[in-house]
mmCIF file of C-alpha atoms in Angstrom:
data_model
loop_
_atom_site.group_PDB
_atom_site.id
_atom_site.type_symbol
_atom_site.label_atom_id
_atom_site.label_comp_id
_atom_site.label_asym_id
_atom_site.label_seq_id
_atom_site.Cartn_x
_atom_site.Cartn_y
_atom_site.Cartn_z
ATOM 1 C CA ALA A 1081 -15.540 -12.801 -19.665
ATOM 2 C CA THR A 1082 -12.412 -11.084 -18.434
ATOM 3 C CA GLN A 1083 -9.163 -10.884 -20.297
ATOM 4 C CA PRO A 1084 -5.755 -11.492 -18.743
ATOM 5 C CA GLY A 1085 -3.360 -8.646 -18.100
ATOM 6 C CA ASP A 1086 0.200 -8.301 -16.863
ATOM 7 C CA ALA A 1087 1.864 -5.985 -14.377
ATOM 8 C CA VAL A 1088 5.130 -5.874 -12.480
ATOM 9 C CA ALA A 1089 4.929 -4.823 -8.845
ATOM 10 C CA TRP A 1090 7.424 -4.492 -5.999
ATOM 11 C CA ASP A 1091 7.294 -5.026 -2.250
ATOM 12 C CA VAL A 1092 9.423 -3.049 0.201
ATOM 13 C CA GLY A 1093 9.598 -3.947 3.868
ATOM 14 C CA VAL A 1094 11.480 -3.986 7.132
ATOM 15 C CA THR A 1095 11.564 -6.474 10.008
ATOM 16 C CA ARG A 1096 12.625 -6.348 13.621
ATOM 17 C CA ASP A 1097 13.195 -9.208 16.066
ATOM 18 C CA ILE A 1098 11.748 -8.549 19.523
ATOM 19 C CA GLY A 1099 12.459 -11.506 21.778
ATOM 20 C CA TYR A 1100 10.677 -14.572 20.370
ATOM 21 C CA VAL A 1101 8.603 -12.476 17.951
ATOM 22 C CA THR A 1102 9.519 -10.980 14.569
ATOM 23 C CA VAL A 1103 7.500 -7.931 13.501
ATOM 24 C CA GLY A 1104 7.417 -6.756 9.897
ATOM 25 C CA LEU A 1105 6.006 -3.781 8.012
ATOM 26 C CA VAL A 1106 5.699 -3.958 4.229
ATOM 27 C CA GLY A 1107 4.316 -1.981 1.305
ATOM 28 C CA GLN A 1108 3.060 -4.579 -1.187
ATOM 29 C CA ASN A 1109 2.292 -4.494 -4.894
ATOM 30 C CA ILE A 1110 3.819 -1.088 -5.571
ATOM 31 C CA GLY A 1111 3.780 -0.397 -9.285
ATOM 32 C CA LYS A 1112 1.861 0.756 -12.317
ATOM 33 C CA HIS A 1113 -1.753 -0.081 -13.002
ATOM 34 C CA ILE A 1114 -2.565 -3.261 -14.900
ATOM 35 C CA ALA A 1115 -4.088 -3.005 -18.376
ATOM 36 C CA VAL A 1116 -7.005 -5.403 -18.865
ATOM 37 C CA ALA A 1117 -9.144 -5.257 -22.014
ATOM 38 C CA GLY A 1118 -7.712 -1.818 -22.819
ATOM 39 C CA ALA A 1119 -8.674 -0.302 -19.441
ATOM 40 C CA ALA A 1120 -6.317 0.570 -16.568
ATOM 41 C CA ARG A 1121 -7.115 -1.197 -13.291
ATOM 42 C CA ASN A 1122 -5.525 -0.767 -9.876
ATOM 43 C CA ILE A 1123 -3.240 -3.557 -8.746
ATOM 44 C CA PRO A 1124 -3.925 -4.600 -5.126
ATOM 45 C CA THR A 1125 -1.538 -2.198 -3.368
ATOM 46 C CA ARG A 1126 -1.543 -2.535 0.425
ATOM 47 C CA VAL A 1127 0.424 -1.891 3.587
ATOM 48 C CA ALA A 1128 0.740 -4.818 5.980
ATOM 49 C CA LEU A 1129 1.911 -5.273 9.555
ATOM 50 C CA GLY A 1130 2.703 -8.862 10.446
ATOM 51 C CA LEU A 1131 4.268 -10.949 13.151
ATOM 52 C CA THR A 1132 5.631 -14.430 13.556
ATOM 53 C CA VAL A 1133 6.906 -16.310 16.552
ATOM 54 C CA ASP A 1134 10.093 -18.356 16.603
ATOM 55 C CA ARG A 1135 9.771 -21.649 14.778
ATOM 56 C CA ILE A 1136 8.404 -24.567 16.749
ATOM 57 C CA PRO A 1137 10.386 -27.799 16.233
ATOM 58 C CA VAL A 1138 8.165 -30.864 15.687
ATOM 59 C CA GLY A 1139 10.887 -33.304 14.760
ATOM 60 C CA ALA A 1140 14.556 -33.515 13.997
ATOM 61 C CA TYR A 1141 14.166 -31.738 10.642
ATOM 62 C CA ILE A 1142 10.695 -30.134 10.657
ATOM 63 C CA ASP A 1143 9.651 -26.754 12.097
ATOM 64 C CA ILE A 1144 6.286 -24.983 12.191
ATOM 65 C CA THR A 1145 6.008 -21.181 12.237
ATOM 66 C CA PRO A 1146 2.644 -19.504 12.826
ATOM 67 C CA ALA A 1147 2.054 -15.957 11.554
ATOM 68 C CA ALA A 1148 -0.574 -13.212 11.723
ATOM 69 C CA VAL A 1149 -1.060 -10.080 9.620
ATOM 70 C CA VAL A 1150 -3.284 -7.030 9.346
ATOM 71 C CA SER A 1151 -3.237 -5.178 6.041
ATOM 72 C CA VAL A 1152 -4.811 -1.995 4.730
ATOM 73 C CA ASP A 1153 -5.749 -1.974 1.044
ATOM 74 C CA ARG A 1154 -5.557 0.922 -1.402
ATOM 75 C CA ASP A 1155 -9.248 1.658 -0.657
ATOM 76 C CA HIS A 1156 -8.561 1.684 3.135
ATOM 77 C CA THR A 1157 -10.217 -1.702 3.741
ATOM 78 C CA ILE A 1158 -8.665 -3.446 6.765
ATOM 79 C CA ARG A 1159 -8.063 -7.163 6.212
ATOM 80 C CA PRO A 1160 -6.806 -9.653 8.816
ATOM 81 C CA GLY A 1161 -4.958 -12.829 7.922
ATOM 82 C CA GLY A 1162 -2.765 -15.563 9.237
ATOM 83 C CA GLY A 1163 -1.219 -18.863 8.410
ATOM 84 C CA VAL A 1164 1.364 -21.474 9.080
ATOM 85 C CA ASP A 1165 4.698 -22.288 7.465
ATOM 86 C CA VAL A 1166 6.025 -25.848 7.630
ATOM 87 C CA SER A 1167 9.762 -26.052 6.981
ATOM 88 C CA TYR A 1168 12.011 -29.013 6.306
ATOM 89 C CA VAL A 1169 15.673 -28.388 7.163
ATOM 90 C CA PRO A 1170 17.725 -31.431 6.095
ATOM 91 C CA VAL A 1171 21.100 -29.664 6.440
ATOM 92 C CA GLU A 1172 22.077 -26.432 8.198
ATOM 93 C CA GLY A 1173 21.450 -23.546 5.795
ATOM 94 C CA TRP A 1174 19.031 -25.435 3.495
ATOM 95 C CA VAL A 1175 15.309 -24.822 4.027
ATOM 96 C CA PHE A 1176 12.347 -26.144 2.036
ATOM 97 C CA SER A 1177 9.004 -24.685 3.091
ATOM 98 C CA ALA A 1178 5.297 -24.869 2.302
ATOM 99 C CA ARG A 1179 2.682 -22.399 3.490
ATOM 100 C CA ALA A 1180 -1.057 -22.258 3.786
ATOM 101 C CA GLY A 1181 -2.789 -19.129 4.909
ATOM 102 C CA TYR A 1182 -5.986 -17.186 5.226
ATOM 103 C CA ARG A 1183 -6.419 -13.645 4.032
ATOM 104 C CA SER A 1184 -9.675 -11.746 4.224
ATOM 105 C CA LEU A 1185 -10.505 -11.732 0.507
ATOM 106 C CA GLU A 1186 -13.609 -12.499 -1.487
ATOM 107 C CA GLN A 1187 -12.056 -14.672 -4.158
ATOM 108 C CA ASN A 1188 -12.091 -18.392 -4.754
ATOM 109 C CA VAL A 1189 -9.482 -20.575 -6.418
ATOM 110 C CA ALA A 1190 -10.863 -23.744 -8.019
ATOM 111 C CA GLY A 1191 -11.371 -26.459 -5.433
ATOM 112 C CA LEU A 1192 -10.216 -24.428 -2.427
ATOM 113 C CA PRO A 1193 -12.375 -22.615 0.106
ATOM 114 C CA LYS A 1194 -12.534 -18.832 -0.289
ATOM 115 C CA ARG A 1195 -9.747 -16.690 1.079
ATOM 116 C CA PHE A 1196 -6.943 -19.263 1.143
ATOM 117 C CA THR A 1197 -3.417 -18.660 -0.134
ATOM 118 C CA LEU A 1198 -0.650 -21.158 -0.834
ATOM 119 C CA GLY A 1199 3.105 -20.849 -1.095
ATOM 120 C CA LEU A 1200 6.389 -22.702 -1.524
ATOM 121 C CA GLY A 1201 9.891 -21.598 -0.703
ATOM 122 C CA PHE A 1202 13.525 -22.619 -0.774
ATOM 123 C CA ALA A 1203 16.438 -20.994 1.030
ATOM 124 C CA LEU A 1204 20.119 -21.755 0.709
ATOM 125 C CA ASP A 1205 22.188 -19.849 3.248
ATOM 126 C CA ARG A 1206 21.697 -16.140 2.384
ATOM 127 C CA LEU A 1207 19.546 -16.611 -0.750
ATOM 128 C CA ALA A 1208 15.809 -17.395 -0.646
ATOM 129 C CA LEU A 1209 13.328 -18.016 -3.461
ATOM 130 C CA ASP A 1210 9.594 -17.890 -2.840
ATOM 131 C CA TYR A 1211 6.399 -18.588 -4.797
ATOM 132 C CA ALA A 1212 2.871 -17.675 -3.710
ATOM 133 C CA LEU A 1213 -0.532 -18.215 -5.304
ATOM 134 C CA GLN A 1214 -3.698 -16.254 -4.634
ATOM 135 C CA SER A 1215 -7.006 -16.102 -6.519
ATOM 136 C CA TYR A 1216 -8.816 -12.986 -7.664
ATOM 137 C CA GLY A 1217 -11.975 -14.842 -8.661
ATOM 138 C CA SER A 1218 -13.061 -14.328 -12.260
ATOM 139 C CA ALA A 1219 -10.159 -11.872 -12.724
ATOM 140 C CA GLY A 1220 -7.710 -14.796 -12.515
ATOM 141 C CA LEU A 1221 -4.814 -15.882 -10.353
ATOM 142 C CA GLU A 1222 -2.000 -13.835 -8.885
ATOM 143 C CA HIS A 1223 1.396 -15.510 -8.933
ATOM 144 C CA GLN A 1224 4.085 -13.925 -6.798
ATOM 145 C CA ILE A 1225 7.764 -14.753 -7.057
ATOM 146 C CA GLY A 1226 10.159 -13.398 -4.487
ATOM 147 C CA ILE A 1227 13.949 -13.355 -4.188
ATOM 148 C CA ARG A 1228 15.670 -12.349 -0.974
ATOM 149 C CA VAL A 1229 19.360 -11.917 -0.241
ATOM 150 C CA ARG A 1230 20.422 -11.395 3.355
#
C-alpha cells in the first residue's frame, strides 16, 4: 500500500493569440520532490504546448472550446492530449466552466475510463479560479488549484 504525500508545485506559461487560435507554452509542476513513505519521488514535471480555437457558441449563454496539447514529461516521454471546455456565461464578465479531457496517462480514477481528467472553473472579470482532478492510480489523486489575474 502506498502512503500519501504532499508537495507544492508551480506552473509558468505564456500564450499568444494567432487569428482564431490561441497557442500556449507552459512548464508544469515545477517544484521540490514529494516525500512518500520517507522516500523522495519526482513530481510529474512537464513542458506542454497547447492550442485552442475561439469558443463556439451553442446557445445564448453556452460556449464550447476544444483544445489539444502535446507534453513532454521529465523522462522525455511525449504525451498527446485534448479536451473540451463547456462554459456558461450568464452575464458579461462571469464565466462558469466544466472540462473533460484526455491525457496520455496510465492511471485510472474510480469509475472513469483510464486517462481522463476533469475540471471546473469560475472567472469574474480579471480573476479566474480553477480546479482540476487527475488520477495517478494506486499513488492517489492529484488536485490542482489555479488562480489567474489578467
